[in-house]
Coordinates of C-alpha atoms (C1' of nucleotides) in Angstrom, one line a residue:
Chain A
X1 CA 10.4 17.7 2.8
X2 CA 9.5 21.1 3.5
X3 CA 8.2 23.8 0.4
X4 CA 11.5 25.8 -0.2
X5 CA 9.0 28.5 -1.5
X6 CA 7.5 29.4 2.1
X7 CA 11.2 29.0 3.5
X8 CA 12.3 31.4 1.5
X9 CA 9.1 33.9 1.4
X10 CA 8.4 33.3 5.4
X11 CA 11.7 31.9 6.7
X12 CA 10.4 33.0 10.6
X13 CA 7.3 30.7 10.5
X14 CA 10.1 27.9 10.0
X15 CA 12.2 29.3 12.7
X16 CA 9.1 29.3 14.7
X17 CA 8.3 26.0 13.8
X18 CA 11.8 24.3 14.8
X19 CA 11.4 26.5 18.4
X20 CA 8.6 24.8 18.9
X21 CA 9.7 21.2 18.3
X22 CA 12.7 22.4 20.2
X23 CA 14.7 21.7 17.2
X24 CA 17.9 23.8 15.8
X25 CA 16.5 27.0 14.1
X26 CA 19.8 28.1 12.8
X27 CA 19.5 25.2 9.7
X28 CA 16.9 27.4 8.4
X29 CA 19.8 30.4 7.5
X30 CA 22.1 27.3 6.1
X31 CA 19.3 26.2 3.9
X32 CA 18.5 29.5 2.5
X33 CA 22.5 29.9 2.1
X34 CA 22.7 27.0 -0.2
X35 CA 19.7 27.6 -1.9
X36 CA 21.5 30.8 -3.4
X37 CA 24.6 28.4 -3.7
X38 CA 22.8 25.9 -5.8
X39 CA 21.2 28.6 -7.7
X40 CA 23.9 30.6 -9.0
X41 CA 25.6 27.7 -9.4
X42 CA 22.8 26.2 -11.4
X43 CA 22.3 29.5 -13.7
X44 CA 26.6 29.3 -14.4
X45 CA 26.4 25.7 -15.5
X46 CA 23.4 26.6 -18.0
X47 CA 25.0 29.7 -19.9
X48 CA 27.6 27.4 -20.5
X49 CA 25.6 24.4 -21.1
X50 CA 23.8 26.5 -24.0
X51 CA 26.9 27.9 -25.6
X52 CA 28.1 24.2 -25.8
X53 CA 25.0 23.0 -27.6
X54 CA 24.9 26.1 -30.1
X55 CA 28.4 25.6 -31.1
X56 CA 28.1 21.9 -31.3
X57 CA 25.3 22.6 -34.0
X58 CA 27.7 24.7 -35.8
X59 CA 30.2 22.1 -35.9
X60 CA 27.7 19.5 -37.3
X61 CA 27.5 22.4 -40.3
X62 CA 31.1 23.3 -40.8
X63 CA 33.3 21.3 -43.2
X64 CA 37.3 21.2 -43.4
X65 CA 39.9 23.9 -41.4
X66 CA 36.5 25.6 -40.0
X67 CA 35.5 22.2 -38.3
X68 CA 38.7 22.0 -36.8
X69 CA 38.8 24.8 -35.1
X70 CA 35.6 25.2 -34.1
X71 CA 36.8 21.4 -32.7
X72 CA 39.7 22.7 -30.8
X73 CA 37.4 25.8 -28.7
X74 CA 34.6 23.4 -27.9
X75 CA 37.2 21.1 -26.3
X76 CA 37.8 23.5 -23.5
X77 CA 33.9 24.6 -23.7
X78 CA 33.0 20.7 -22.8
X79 CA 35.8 20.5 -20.0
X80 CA 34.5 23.8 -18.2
X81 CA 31.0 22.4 -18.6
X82 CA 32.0 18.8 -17.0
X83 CA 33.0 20.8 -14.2
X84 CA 30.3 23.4 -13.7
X85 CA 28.1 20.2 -14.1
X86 CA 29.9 18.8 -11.3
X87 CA 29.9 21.6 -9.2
X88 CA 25.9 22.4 -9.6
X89 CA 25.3 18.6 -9.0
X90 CA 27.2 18.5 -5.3
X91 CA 25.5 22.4 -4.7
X92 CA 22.2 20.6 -5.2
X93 CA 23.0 17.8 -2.8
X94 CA 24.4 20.0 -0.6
X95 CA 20.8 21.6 -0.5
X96 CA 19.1 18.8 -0.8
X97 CA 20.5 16.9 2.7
X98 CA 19.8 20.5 4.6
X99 CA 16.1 20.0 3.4
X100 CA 15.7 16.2 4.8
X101 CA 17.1 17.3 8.2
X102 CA 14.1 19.7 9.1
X103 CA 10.6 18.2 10.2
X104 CA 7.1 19.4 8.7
X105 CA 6.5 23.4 9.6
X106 CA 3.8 22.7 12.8
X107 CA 0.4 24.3 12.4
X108 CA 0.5 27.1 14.7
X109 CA -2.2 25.4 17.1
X110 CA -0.1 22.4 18.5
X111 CA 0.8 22.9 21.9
X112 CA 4.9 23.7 22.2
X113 CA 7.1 21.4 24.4
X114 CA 7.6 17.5 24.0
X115 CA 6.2 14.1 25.1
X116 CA 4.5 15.6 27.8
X117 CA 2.9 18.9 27.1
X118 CA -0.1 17.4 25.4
X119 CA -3.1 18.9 25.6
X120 CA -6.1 16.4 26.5
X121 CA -8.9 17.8 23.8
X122 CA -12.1 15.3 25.4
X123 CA -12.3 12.5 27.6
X124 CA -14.9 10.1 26.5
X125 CA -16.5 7.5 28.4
X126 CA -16.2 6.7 32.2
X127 CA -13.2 4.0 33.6
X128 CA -15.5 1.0 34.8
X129 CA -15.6 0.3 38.3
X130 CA -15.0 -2.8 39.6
X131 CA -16.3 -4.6 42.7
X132 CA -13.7 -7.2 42.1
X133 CA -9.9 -7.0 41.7
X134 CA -9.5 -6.5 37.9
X135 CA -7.2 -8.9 36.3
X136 CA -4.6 -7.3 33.6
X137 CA -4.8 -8.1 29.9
X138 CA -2.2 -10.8 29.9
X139 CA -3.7 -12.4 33.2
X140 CA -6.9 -12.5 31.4
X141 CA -6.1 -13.6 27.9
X142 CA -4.0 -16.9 28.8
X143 CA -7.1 -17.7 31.0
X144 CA -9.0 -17.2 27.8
X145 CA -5.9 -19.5 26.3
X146 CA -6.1 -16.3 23.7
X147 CA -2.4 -15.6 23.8
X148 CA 1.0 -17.5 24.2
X149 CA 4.1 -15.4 24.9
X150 CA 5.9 -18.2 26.3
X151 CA 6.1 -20.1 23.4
X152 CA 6.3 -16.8 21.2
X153 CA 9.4 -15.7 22.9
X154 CA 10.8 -19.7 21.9
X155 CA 10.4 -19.5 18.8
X156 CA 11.2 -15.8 17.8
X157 CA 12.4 -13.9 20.7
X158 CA 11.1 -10.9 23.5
X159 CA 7.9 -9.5 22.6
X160 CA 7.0 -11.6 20.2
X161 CA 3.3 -13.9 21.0
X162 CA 1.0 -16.2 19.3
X163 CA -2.0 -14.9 19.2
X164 CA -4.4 -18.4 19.4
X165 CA -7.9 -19.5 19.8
X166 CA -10.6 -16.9 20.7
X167 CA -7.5 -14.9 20.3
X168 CA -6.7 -14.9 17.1
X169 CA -10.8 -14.5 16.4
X170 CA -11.0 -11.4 18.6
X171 CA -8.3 -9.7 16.6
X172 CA -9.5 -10.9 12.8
X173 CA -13.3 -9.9 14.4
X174 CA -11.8 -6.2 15.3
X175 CA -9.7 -5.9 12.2
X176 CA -13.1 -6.8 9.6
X177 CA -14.9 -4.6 12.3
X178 CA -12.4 -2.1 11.2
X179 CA -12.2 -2.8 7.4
X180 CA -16.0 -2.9 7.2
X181 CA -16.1 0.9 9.1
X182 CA -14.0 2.2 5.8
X183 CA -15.5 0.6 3.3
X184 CA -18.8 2.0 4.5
X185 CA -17.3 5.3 4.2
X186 CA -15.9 5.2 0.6
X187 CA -12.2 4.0 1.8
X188 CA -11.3 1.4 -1.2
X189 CA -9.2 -1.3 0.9
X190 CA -5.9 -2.3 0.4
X191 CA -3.4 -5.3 1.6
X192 CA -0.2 -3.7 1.0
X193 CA 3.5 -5.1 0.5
X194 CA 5.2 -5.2 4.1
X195 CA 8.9 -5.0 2.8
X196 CA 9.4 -1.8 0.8
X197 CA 12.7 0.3 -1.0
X198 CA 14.9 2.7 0.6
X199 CA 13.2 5.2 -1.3
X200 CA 10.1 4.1 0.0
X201 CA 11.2 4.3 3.2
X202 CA 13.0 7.4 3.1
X203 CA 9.8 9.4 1.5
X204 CA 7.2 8.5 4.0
X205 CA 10.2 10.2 6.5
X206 CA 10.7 6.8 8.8
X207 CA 14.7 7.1 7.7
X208 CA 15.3 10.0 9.4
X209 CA 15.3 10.5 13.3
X210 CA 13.7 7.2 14.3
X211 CA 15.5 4.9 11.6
X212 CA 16.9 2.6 14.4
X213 CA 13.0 1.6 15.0
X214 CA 13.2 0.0 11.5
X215 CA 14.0 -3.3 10.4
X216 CA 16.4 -3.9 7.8
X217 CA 16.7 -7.0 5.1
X218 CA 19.8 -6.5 4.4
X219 CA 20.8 -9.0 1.6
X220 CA 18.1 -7.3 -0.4
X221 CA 18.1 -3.3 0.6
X222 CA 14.0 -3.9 1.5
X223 CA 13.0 -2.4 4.8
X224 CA 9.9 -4.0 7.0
X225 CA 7.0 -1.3 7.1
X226 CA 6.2 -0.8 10.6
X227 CA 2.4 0.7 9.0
X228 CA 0.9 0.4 6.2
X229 CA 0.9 4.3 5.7
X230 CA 4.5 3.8 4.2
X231 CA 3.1 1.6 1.3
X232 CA 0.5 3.7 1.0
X233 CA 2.1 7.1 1.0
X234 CA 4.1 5.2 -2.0
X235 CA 1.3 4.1 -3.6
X236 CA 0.9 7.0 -5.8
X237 CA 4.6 8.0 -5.9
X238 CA 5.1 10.3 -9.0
X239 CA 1.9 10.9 -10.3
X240 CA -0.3 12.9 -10.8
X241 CA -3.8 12.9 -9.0
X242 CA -7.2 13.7 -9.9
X243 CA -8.7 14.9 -6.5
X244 CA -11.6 17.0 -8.6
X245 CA -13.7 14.6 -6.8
X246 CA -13.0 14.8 -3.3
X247 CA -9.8 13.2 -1.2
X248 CA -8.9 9.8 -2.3
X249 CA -9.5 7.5 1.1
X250 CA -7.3 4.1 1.4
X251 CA -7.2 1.9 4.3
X252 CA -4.2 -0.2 4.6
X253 CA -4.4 -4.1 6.1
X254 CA -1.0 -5.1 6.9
X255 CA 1.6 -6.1 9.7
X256 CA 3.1 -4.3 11.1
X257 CA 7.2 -4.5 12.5
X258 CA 8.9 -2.5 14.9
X259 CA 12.2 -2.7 16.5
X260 CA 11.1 -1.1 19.6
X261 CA 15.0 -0.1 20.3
X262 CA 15.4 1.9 23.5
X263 CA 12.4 0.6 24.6
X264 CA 14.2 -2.0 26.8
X265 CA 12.2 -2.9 30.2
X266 CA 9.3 -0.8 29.2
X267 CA 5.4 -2.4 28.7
X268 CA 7.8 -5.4 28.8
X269 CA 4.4 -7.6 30.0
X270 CA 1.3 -9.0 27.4
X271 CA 1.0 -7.6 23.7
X272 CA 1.0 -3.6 24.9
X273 CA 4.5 -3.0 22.8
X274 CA 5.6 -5.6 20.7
X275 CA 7.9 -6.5 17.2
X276 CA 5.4 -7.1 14.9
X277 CA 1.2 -6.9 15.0
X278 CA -1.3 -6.0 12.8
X279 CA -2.9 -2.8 12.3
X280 CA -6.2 -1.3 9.9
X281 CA -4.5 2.5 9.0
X282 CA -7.1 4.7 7.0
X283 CA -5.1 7.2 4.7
X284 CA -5.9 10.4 2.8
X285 CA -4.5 12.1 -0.3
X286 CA -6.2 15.5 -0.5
X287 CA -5.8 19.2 -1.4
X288 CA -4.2 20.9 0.9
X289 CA -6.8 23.7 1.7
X290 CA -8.6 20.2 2.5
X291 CA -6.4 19.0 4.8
X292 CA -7.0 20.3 8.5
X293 CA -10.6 18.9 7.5
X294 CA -9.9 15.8 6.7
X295 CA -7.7 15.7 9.6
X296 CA -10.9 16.3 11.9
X297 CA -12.5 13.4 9.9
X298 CA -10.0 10.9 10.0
X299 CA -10.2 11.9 13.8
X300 CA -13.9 11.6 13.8
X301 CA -13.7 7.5 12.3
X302 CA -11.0 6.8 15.0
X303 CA -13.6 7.9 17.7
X304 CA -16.7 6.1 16.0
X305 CA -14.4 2.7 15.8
X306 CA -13.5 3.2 19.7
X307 CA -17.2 3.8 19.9
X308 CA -17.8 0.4 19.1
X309 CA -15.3 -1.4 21.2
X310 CA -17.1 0.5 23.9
X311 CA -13.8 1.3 26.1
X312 CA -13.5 4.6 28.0
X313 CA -10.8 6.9 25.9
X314 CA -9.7 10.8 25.6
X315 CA -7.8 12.4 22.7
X316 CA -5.1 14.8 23.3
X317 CA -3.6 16.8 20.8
X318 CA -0.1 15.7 20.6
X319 CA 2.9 19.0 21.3
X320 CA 5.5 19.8 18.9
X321 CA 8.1 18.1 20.2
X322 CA 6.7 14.6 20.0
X323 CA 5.8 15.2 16.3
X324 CA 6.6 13.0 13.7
X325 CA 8.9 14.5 11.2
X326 CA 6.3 14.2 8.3
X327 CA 3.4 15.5 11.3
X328 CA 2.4 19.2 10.9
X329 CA -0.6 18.1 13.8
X330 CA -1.0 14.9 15.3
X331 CA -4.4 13.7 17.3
X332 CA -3.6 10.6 19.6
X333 CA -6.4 8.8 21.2
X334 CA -6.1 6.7 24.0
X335 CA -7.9 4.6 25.9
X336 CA -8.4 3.7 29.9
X337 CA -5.9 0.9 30.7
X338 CA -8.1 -0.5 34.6
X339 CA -5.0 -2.3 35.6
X340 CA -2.6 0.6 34.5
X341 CA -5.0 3.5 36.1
X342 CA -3.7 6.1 33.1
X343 CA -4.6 6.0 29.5
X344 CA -2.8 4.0 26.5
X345 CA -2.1 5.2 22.7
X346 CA -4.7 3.2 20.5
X347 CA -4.9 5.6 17.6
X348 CA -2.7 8.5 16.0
X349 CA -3.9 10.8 13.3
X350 CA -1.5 12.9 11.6
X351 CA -2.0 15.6 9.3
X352 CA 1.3 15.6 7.1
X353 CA 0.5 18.2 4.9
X354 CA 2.4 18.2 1.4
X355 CA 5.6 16.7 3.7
X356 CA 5.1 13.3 2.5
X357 CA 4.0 14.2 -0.5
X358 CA 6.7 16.3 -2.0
X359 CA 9.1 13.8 -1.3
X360 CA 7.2 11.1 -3.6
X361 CA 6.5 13.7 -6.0
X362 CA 2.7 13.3 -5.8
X363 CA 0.9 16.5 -7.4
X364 CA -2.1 17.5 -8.9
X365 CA -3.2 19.8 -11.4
X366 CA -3.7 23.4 -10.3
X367 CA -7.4 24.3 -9.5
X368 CA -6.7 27.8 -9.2
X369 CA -3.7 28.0 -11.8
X370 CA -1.1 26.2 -14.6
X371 CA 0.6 23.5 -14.1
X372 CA 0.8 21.0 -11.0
X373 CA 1.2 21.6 -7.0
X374 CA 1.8 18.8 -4.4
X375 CA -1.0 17.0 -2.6
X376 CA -1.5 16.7 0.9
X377 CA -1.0 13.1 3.1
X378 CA -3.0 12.1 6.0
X379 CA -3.1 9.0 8.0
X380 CA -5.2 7.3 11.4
X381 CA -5.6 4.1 13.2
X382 CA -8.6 2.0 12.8
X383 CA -7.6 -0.7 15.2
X384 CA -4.3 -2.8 16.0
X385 CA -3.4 -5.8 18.0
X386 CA -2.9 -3.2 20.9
X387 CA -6.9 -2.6 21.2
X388 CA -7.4 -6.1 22.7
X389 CA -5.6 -4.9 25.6
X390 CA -8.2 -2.3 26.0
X391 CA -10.9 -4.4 25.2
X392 CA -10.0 -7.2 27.7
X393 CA -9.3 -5.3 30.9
X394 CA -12.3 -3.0 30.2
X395 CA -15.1 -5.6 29.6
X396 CA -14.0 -8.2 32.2
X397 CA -15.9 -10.0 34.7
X398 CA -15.5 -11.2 38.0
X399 CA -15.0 -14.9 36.9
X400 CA -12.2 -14.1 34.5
X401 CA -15.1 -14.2 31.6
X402 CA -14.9 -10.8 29.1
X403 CA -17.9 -9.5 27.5
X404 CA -18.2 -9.0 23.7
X405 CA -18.6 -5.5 22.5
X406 CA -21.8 -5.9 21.0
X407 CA -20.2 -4.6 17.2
X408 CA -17.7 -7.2 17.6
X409 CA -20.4 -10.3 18.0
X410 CA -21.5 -11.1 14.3
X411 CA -17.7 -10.5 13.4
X412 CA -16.4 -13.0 16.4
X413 CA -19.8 -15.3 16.7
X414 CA -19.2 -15.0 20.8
X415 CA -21.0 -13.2 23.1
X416 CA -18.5 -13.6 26.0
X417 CA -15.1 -15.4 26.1
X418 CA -15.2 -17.6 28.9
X419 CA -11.9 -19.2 30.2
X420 CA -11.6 -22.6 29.4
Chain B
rG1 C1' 19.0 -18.9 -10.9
rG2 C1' 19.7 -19.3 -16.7
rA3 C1' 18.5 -17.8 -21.9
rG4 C1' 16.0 -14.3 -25.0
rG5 C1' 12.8 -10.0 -25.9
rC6 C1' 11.2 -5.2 -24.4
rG7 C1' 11.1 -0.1 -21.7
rU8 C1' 10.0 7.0 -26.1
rC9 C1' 6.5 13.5 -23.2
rG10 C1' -1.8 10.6 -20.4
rC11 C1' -2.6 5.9 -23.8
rC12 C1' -0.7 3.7 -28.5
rU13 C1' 3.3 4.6 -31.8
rA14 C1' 7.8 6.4 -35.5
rG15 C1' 12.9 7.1 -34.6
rU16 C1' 17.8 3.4 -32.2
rC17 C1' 21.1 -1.0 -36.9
rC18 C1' 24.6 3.7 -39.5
rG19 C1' 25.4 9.7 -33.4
rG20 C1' 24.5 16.0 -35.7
rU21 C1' 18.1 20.7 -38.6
rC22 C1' 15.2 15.0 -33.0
rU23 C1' 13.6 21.8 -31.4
rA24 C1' 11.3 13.5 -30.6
rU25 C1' 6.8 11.4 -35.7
rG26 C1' 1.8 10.1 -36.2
rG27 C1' -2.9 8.5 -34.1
rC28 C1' -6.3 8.6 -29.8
rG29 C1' -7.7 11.3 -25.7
rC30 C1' -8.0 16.1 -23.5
rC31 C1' -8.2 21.8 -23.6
rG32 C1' -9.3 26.4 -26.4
rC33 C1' -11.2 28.9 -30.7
rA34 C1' -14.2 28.9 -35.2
rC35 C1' -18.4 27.0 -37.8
rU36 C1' -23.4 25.2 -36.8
rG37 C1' -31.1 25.6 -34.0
rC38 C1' -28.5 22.1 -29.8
rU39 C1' -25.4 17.9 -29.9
rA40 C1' -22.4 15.4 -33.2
rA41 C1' -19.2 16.1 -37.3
rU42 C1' -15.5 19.3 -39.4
rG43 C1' -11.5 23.0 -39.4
rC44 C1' -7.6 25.7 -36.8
rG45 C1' -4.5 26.0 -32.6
rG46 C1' -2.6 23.9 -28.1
rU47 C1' -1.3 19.7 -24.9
rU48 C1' 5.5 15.7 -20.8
rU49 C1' 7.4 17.0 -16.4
rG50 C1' 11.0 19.4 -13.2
rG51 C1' 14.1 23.7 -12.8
rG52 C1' 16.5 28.6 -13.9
rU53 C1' 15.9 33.8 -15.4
rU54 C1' 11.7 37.6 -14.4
rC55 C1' 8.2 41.7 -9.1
rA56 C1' 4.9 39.0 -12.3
rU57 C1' 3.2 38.0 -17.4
rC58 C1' 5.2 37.1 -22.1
rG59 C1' 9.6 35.2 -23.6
rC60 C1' 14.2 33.0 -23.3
rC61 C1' 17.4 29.1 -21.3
rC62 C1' 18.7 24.1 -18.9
rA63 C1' 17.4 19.1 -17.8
rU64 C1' 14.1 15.1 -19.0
rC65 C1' 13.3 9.1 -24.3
rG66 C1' 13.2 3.2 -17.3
rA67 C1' 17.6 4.8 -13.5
rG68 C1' 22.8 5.9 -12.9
rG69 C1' 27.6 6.1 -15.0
rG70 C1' 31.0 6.3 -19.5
rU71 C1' 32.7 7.5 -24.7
rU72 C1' 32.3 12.0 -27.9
rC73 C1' 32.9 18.7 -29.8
rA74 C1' 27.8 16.4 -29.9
rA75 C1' 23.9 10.6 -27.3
rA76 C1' 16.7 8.6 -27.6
rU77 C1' 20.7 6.5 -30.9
rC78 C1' 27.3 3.7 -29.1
rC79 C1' 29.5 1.1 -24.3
rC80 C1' 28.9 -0.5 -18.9
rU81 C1' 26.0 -1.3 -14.4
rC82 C1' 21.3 -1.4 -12.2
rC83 C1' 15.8 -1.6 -12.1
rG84 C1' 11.1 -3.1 -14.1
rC85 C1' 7.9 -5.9 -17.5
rC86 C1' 7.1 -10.2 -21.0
rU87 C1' 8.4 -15.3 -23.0
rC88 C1' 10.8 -19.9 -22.2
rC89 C1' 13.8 -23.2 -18.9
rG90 C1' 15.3 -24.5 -13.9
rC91 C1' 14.3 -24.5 -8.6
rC92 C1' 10.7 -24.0 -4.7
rA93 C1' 6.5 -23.3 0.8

RNA sequence: GGAGGCGUCGCCUAGUCCGGUCUAUGGCGCCGCACUGCUAAUGCGGUUUGGGUUCAUCGCCCAUCGAGGGUUCAAAUCCCUCCGCCUCCGCCA
């Protein structure tokens, strides 16, 4: 949800904002249009409101044929306040549903277009070069007898797997790896709860353009988290913080589930895009003057992790279009795919300024002034399931045999994964 | 799943039976001021949150006693539904 304040102060750096994620601008007039509406309506219902509660204290004073009448005009005074109630209540929805449907205002440096008008910030690291034909991911990990997608598909469908054996070690190895990276840097842990509320849902803005992605429990209302960053952006829902001392630094362990709808045919091979995985996700409640900072931090741990998987990688800075709702700036970084020739998503960072936030209500008190003002959310990838793609293909060998990034080794106990 | 108890403005707590000066009591904590070589102690004052009004401050107003409805001129208080916590029973990976 977007500060009202700086849509009504600077309503053209919205409109500039929705041109740029090639969104409607002309919501922006609507919201401001019921803004007044559920302001006047508001300030009519309260005059009222008052008059009703100062009479009623007369009436608790008057005795006899003054009671009575004083009965008979606050009947009508409680009617016309029923309605007014009413009619501020459905203004305030009214507004309210405007709000939700525009995304975080962009920060004015992200590139303008959509999925493909990235701009590629640093490419780091050289694509190996093989003297052998490189075997893909998939080819290579049921050599390794690491993963099963046959018998994942029997028992729960397309893209799901086992993961099994050396497997199943490479991705516990990469997730400690990870864990042990942010704990190292003052990030306090967490396994979080997988199935979360509506409300939960709704606030961490993964209900509103994409909510076909999401899987729904339907007997109970509880929606599967397809990252952590949802229980985590909940976490704190409501409170107030204490960020005196610096951002407070989470990172989430947790599957992961995604419905990958309209996705149908695509990455259909191996454990690129699947329904449900596992995923380290650092994230960051700070003050917002903090935030583009922290943003370059969480960027900076994502690029020391792919440091020690030792694949080749670049980051691009991700345009408007292909924002997140909750994004104000996103940094993906992805990493050289040999079989693929092109690069693949292994990380996003997104700075979500007080977006998040203001939805869950989560405030501090005001360094510079009274009272409270909203906090600002950040989230990144420290590793996922999808990494062992990169990992695979990009240390493999001409017999089939993978080589063990050397911070992986006291995490996996291997050297090199040999095929059986 | 069943029975019972509980949910009050940071924490603890009074108030709920019997609706109206509840403008929610007191303690702790915290903030400010005073006093005092310093600290401590003491005294005085302040301290829920969200919103409206206002250029802004002050002030005034509205909402807020787990959430949402209802009854009533009037609800922390009465009624209904839901949520959460605790105790016991049942069931279960």
């Amino acid at each position: 949800m977007i500060d009202t304040k700086l849509l009504r102060e600077d309503p053209e750096r919205v409109r500039a904002s929705q041109r740029a994620r090639g969104e409607d601008e002309g919501i922006v007039d609507e919201i401001l249009a019921a803004e007044q509406a559920r302001r006047s309506s508001l300030t009519e219902f309260e005059r009222l409101r008052a008059e009703q509660k100062s009479m009623g204290k007369q009436v608790a004073q008057a005795r006899g044929e003054d009671r009575q009448a004083l009965l008979a005009r606050t009947r009508d005074l409680a009617a016309d306040v029923k309605r007014l109630q009413g009619e501020a209540d459905a203004a305030q929805d009214r507004f309210d549903a405007l709000v939700r449907r525009i995304g975080n205002v962009v920060e004015p440096e992200v590139p303008v277009g959509g999925e493909d008008d990235y701009v590629v910030l640093e490419t780091v690291g050289t694509p190996p070069e093989f003297d052998f034909e490189p075997r893909d991911h998939l080819a290579l990990a049921e050599a390794l007898r690491a993963v099963d997608m046959e018998r994942g598909a029997k028992v729960s469908g397309s893209r799901f797997y086992f993961l099994t054996g050396v497997g199943a070690r490479l991705e516990l190895a990469l997730l400690h790896l990870a864990v042990a990276q942010a704990v190292e840097h003052g990030f306090t842990p967490m396994i979080t709860p997988t199935l979360v509320k509506s409300e939960v849902m709704a606030g961490a803005g993964f209900l509103d353009a994409h909510a076909d992605e999401v899987y729904r429990v339907e007997a109970d209302d509880l929606y599967l988290t397809g990252t952590s960053e949802v229980a985590l952006a909940g976490y704190h829902a409501d409170e107030i913080l204490d960020l005196s001392q610096g951002p407070m630094r989470y990172a989430g362990w947790s599957a992961c589930y995604r419905r990958e709808a309209g996705s149908y045919g695509k990455d259909t091979r191996g454990i690129i895009r699947v329904h449900q995985f596992h995923k380290v996700e650092m994230f960051t409640y700070c003050r917002v003057e903090d935030a583009a900072t922290e943003h370059q931090r969480l960027l900076g741990w994502e690029k020391e992790m792919l440091g020690k998987v030792e694949v080749p990688y670049r980051v691009i800075d991700t345009a408007a279009g292909d924002l997140g709702g909750p994004a104000a700036r996103k940094f993906d970084c992805e990493a050289w795919v040999p079989t693929q020739g092109r690069y693949r998503e292994l990380t996003s960072t997104s700075n979500c300024t007080t977006f998040q936030a203001r939805r869950f209500g989560i405030r501090e008190r005001d360094p510079h002034g009274s009272g409270t003002r909203t906090v600002a959310t950040l989230n990144g990838t420290l590793a996922t399931t999808r990494w062992i793609v990169a990992i695979l293909e990009n240390h493999q060998q001409a017999d089939g045999s993978v080589v063990v990034p050397a911070a992986l080794r006291p995490y996996l106990g291997l050297e090199v994964l040999r095929p059986e």
